[in-house]
XYZ file of C-alpha atoms in Angstrom:
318
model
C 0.000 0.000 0.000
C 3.154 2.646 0.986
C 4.807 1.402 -1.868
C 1.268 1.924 -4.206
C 1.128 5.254 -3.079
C 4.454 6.975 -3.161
C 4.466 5.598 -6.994
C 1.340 7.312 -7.166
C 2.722 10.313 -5.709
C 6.132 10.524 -8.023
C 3.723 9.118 -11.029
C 1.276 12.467 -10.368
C 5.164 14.632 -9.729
C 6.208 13.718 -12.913
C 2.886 14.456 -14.777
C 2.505 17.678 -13.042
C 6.314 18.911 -14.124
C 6.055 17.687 -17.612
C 2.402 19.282 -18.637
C 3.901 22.368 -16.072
C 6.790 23.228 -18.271
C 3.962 23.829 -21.521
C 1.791 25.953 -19.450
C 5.018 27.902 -18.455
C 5.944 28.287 -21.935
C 2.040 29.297 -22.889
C 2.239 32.294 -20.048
C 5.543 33.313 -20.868
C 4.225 34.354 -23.867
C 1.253 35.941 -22.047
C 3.776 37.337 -19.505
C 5.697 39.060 -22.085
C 3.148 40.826 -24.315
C 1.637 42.064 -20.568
C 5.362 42.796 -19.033
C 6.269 45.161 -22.291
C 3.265 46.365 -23.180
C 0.187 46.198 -20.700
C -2.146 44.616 -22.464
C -4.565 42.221 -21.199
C -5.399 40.030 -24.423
C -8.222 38.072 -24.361
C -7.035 36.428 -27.822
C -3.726 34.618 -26.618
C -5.479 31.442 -26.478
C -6.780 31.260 -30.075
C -3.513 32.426 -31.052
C -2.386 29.428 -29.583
C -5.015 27.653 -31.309
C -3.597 28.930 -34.792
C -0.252 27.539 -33.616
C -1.832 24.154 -33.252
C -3.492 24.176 -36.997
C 0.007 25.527 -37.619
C 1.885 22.568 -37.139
C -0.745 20.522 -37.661
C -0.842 21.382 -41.638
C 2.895 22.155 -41.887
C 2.989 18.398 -40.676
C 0.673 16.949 -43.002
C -0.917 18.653 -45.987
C 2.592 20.729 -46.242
C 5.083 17.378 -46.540
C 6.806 17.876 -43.342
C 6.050 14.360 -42.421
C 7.217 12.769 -45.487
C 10.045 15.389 -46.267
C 11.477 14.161 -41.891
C 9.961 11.442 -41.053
C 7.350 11.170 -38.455
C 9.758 10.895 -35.618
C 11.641 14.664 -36.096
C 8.677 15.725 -38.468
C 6.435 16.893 -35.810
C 9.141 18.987 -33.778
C 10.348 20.434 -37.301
C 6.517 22.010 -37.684
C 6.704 23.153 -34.192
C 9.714 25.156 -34.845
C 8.232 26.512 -38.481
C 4.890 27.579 -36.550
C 6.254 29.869 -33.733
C 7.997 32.270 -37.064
C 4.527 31.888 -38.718
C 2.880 33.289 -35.768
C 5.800 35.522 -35.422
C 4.371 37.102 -38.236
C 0.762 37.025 -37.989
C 1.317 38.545 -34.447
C 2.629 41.757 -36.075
C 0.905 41.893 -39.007
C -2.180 42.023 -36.311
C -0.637 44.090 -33.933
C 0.391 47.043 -36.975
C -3.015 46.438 -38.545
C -4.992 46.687 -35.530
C -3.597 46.209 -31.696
C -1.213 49.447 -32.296
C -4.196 51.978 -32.610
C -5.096 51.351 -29.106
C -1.330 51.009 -27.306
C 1.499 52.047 -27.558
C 2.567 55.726 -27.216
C -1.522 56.563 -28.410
C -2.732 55.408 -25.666
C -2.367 59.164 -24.003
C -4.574 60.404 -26.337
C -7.753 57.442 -25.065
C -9.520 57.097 -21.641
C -8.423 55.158 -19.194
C -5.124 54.676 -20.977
C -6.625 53.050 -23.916
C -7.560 50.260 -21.656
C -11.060 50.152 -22.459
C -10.222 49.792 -26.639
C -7.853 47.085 -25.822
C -10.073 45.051 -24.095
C -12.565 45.564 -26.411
C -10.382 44.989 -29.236
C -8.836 41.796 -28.289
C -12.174 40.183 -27.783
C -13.338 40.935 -31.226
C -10.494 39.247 -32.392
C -11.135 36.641 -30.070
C -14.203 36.049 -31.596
C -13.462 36.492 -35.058
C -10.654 33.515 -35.067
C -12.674 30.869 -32.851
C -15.695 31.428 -35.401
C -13.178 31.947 -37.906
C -11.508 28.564 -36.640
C -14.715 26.870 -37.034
C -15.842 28.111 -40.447
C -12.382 27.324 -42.166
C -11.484 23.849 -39.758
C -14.320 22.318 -38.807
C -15.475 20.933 -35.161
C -13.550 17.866 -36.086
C -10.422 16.999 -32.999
C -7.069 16.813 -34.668
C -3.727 16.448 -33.038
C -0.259 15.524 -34.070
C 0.349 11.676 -33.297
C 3.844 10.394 -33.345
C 5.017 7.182 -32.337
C 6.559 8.659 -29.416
C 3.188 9.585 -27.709
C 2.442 5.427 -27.582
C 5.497 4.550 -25.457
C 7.695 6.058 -22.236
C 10.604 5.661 -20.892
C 10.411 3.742 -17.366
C 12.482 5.659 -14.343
C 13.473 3.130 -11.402
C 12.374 0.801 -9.959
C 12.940 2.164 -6.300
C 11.986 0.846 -3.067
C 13.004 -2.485 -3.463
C 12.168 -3.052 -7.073
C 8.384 -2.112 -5.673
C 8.227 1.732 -7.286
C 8.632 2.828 -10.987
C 8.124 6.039 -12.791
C 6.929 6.110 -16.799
C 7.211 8.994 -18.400
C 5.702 9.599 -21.923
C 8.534 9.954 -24.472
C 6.336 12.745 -26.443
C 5.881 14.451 -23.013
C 9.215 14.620 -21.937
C 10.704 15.803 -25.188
C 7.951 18.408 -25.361
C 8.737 19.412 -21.768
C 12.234 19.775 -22.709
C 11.508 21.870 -25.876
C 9.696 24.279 -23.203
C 12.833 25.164 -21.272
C 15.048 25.051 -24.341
C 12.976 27.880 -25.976
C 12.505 29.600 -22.619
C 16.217 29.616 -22.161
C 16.844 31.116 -25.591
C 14.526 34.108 -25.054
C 15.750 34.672 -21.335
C 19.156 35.327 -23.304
C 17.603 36.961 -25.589
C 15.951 39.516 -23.194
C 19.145 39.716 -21.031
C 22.151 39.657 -23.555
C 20.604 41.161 -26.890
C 20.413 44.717 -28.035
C 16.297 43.843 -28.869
C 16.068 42.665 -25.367
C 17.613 45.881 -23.932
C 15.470 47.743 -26.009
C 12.242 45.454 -24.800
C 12.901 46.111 -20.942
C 13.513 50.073 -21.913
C 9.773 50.121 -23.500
C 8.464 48.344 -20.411
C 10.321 50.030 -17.729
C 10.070 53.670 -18.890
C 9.015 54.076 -22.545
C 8.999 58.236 -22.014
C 12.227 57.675 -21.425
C 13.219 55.292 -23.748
C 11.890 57.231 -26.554
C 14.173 60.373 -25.574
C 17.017 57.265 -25.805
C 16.264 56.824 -29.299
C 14.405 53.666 -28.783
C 10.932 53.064 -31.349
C 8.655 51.882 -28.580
C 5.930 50.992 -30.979
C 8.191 48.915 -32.213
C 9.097 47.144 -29.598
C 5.500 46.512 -28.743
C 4.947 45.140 -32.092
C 8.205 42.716 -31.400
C 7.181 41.613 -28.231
C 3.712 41.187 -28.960
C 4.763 38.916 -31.898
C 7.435 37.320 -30.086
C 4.594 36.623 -27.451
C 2.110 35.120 -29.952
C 4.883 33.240 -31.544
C 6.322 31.701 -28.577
C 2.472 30.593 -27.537
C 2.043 29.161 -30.459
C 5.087 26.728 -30.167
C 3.561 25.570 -26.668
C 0.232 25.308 -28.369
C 1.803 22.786 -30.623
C 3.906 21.064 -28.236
C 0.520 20.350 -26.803
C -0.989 19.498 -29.737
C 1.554 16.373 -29.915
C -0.070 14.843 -26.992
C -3.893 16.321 -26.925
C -6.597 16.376 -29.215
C -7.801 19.792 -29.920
C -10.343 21.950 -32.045
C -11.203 25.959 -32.712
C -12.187 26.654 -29.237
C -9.640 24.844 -27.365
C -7.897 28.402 -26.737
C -11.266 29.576 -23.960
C -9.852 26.312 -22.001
C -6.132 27.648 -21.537
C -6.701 31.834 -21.458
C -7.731 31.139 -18.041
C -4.890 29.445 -16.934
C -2.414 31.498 -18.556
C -3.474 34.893 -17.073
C -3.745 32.359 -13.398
C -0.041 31.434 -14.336
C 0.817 35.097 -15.071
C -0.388 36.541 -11.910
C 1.144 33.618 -10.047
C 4.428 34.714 -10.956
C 3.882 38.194 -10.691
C 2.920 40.540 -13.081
C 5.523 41.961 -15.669
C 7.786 38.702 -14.752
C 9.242 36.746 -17.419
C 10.685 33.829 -14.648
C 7.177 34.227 -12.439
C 5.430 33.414 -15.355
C 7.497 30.351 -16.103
C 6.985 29.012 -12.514
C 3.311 30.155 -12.258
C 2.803 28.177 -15.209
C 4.680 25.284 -13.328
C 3.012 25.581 -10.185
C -0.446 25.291 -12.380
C 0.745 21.944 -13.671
C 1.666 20.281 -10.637
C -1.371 21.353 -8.594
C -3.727 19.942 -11.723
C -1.689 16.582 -11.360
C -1.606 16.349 -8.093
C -5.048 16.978 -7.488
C -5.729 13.766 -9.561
C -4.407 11.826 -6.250
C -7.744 12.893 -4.225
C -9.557 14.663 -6.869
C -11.751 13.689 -9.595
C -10.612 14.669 -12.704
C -13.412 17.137 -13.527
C -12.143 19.336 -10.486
C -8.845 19.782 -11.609
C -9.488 23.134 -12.186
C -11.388 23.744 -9.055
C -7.917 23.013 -7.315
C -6.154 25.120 -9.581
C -8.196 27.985 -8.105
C -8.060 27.440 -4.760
C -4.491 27.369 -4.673
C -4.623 30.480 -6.947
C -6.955 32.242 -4.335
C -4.632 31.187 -1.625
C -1.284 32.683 -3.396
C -3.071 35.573 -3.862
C -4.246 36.437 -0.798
C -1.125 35.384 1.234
C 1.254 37.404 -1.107
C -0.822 39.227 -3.961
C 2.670 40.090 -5.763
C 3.308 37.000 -7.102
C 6.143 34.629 -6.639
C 8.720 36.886 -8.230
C 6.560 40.469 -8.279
C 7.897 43.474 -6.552
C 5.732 45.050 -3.543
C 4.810 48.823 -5.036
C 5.651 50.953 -1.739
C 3.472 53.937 -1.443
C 4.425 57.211 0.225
């Protein structure tokens, strides 16, 4: 029975940090369209739908599959889908998110917030209907032959305890914190990321620097939608999903997002985490319908016991 349970325990552990590390990469992209530019977007999930359909055609009807196999294939489509969305995410944000942020937002009420929030709901809208009209209701996802199989971790405690962990899981877990790790060095080392943390620290002041801050909004809000989009289709390799699939995970980004503390890049990442493991963990008392009952409750208990965030700063007032 002790034996039963503690592989239940690391069994739920392992589940929890491997599904944790895509929701960290889904509200780092969330953390760093809100970090730069203050913008609550209602449409980050159904961009990370697109990023699903993505990879799911470059897979298929494009010749991914046949052109590398249907081992790499799938993580070559990933990779082509977050510079896709790269580019839909500015084309949308110069066509349309730029008239209500950015350095106009002086000129509109409440700081433009009203027009944003409007504004990314419409578009919310327009891509899960649009999602619909041009995919269908049908449930796709991108099977490999690594999301039948798992690699086996022990056994422990006298041969009794054993860990599996799904080979698709774990490679999409580690594609997470790869691209993670590239864009933290990106933010930190790079002139672009210099210029980023200028627009979001001080962008009066960045703009006497030199610095374009509408176009570093338009960056990072593309680099946000495109790095969403390549957790969207990590997911996609090991869950079914269709045109509204994005109203499921909105929810738990902006949760993951005000884990970590608002404007953090590393919060984000762990709020993300923190979502995983209390959904898996749940499972050990839970039913699985109430997973994001849990979720909740732990949010609601974070926030109230320190309302910055894991990594947010306390605003001191004078």
């Amino acid at each position: 029975m002790t034996a039963q349970l503690i592989e239940n325990i690391l069994q739920a552990l392992a589940a929890g940090l491997l599904a944790g590390a895509i929701y960290g990469l889904m509200c780092v992209g969330l953390g760093l369209i809100f970090g730069v530019m203050r913008v609550i977007n209602f449409a980050h999930g159904d961009f990370m739908m697109l990023g699903m359909y993505a990879a799911y055609f470059l897979f298929g009807a494009f010749g991914i599959q046949a052109l590398a196999g249907s081992f790499a294939g799938p993580y070559l489509a990933i990779l082509l889908a977050g510079p896709l969305l790269f580019l839909f995410g500015y084309g949308i944000h110069k066509a349309l998110i730029s008239r209500v942020t950015g350095t106009r937002t002086a000129q509109l009420d409440g700081e433009g917030h009203y027009a944003q929030l409007i504004l990314t709901l419409g578009i919310a809208l327009v891509l899960q209907n649009g999602g619909m009209i041009v995919f269908g209701s049908e449930l796709h996802s991108i099977r490999t032959p690594l999301s039948s199989s798992a690699w086996e971790i022990g056994p422990f405690w006298g041969d009794f305890v054993s860990v599996f962990v799904n080979k698709s899981r774990g490679i999409a877990a580690l594609f997470s914190v790869a691209t993670i790790a590239v864009l933290a060095l990106m933010i930190a080392r790079s002139r672009l990321g210099k210029s980023l943390r200028a627009a979001a620290d001080n962008p009066e002041a960045a703009t006497y620097m030199g610095i374009d801050v509408d176009r570093a909004h338009r960056i990072a809000f593309a680099l946000g939608v495109g790095i969403t989009a390549i957790a969207g289709a990590l997911l996609a390799t090991n869950y079914p999903f269709q045109p509204y699939i994005g109203l499921e995970y909105v929810i738990v980004m902006y949760a993951g997002v005000v884990l970590g503390g608002m404007g953090s890049i590393v919060g984000a990442f762990w709020g993300g985490m923190t979502i995983g493991l209390v959904q898996q963990l749940s499972t050990l008392i839970l039913p699985t319908q109430l997973q994001n009952a849990a979720i909740f409750v732990v949010f609601l208990l974070i926030v109230f016991l320190r309302p910055q965030g894991f990594f947010g700063r306390v605003v001191e007032r004078t």
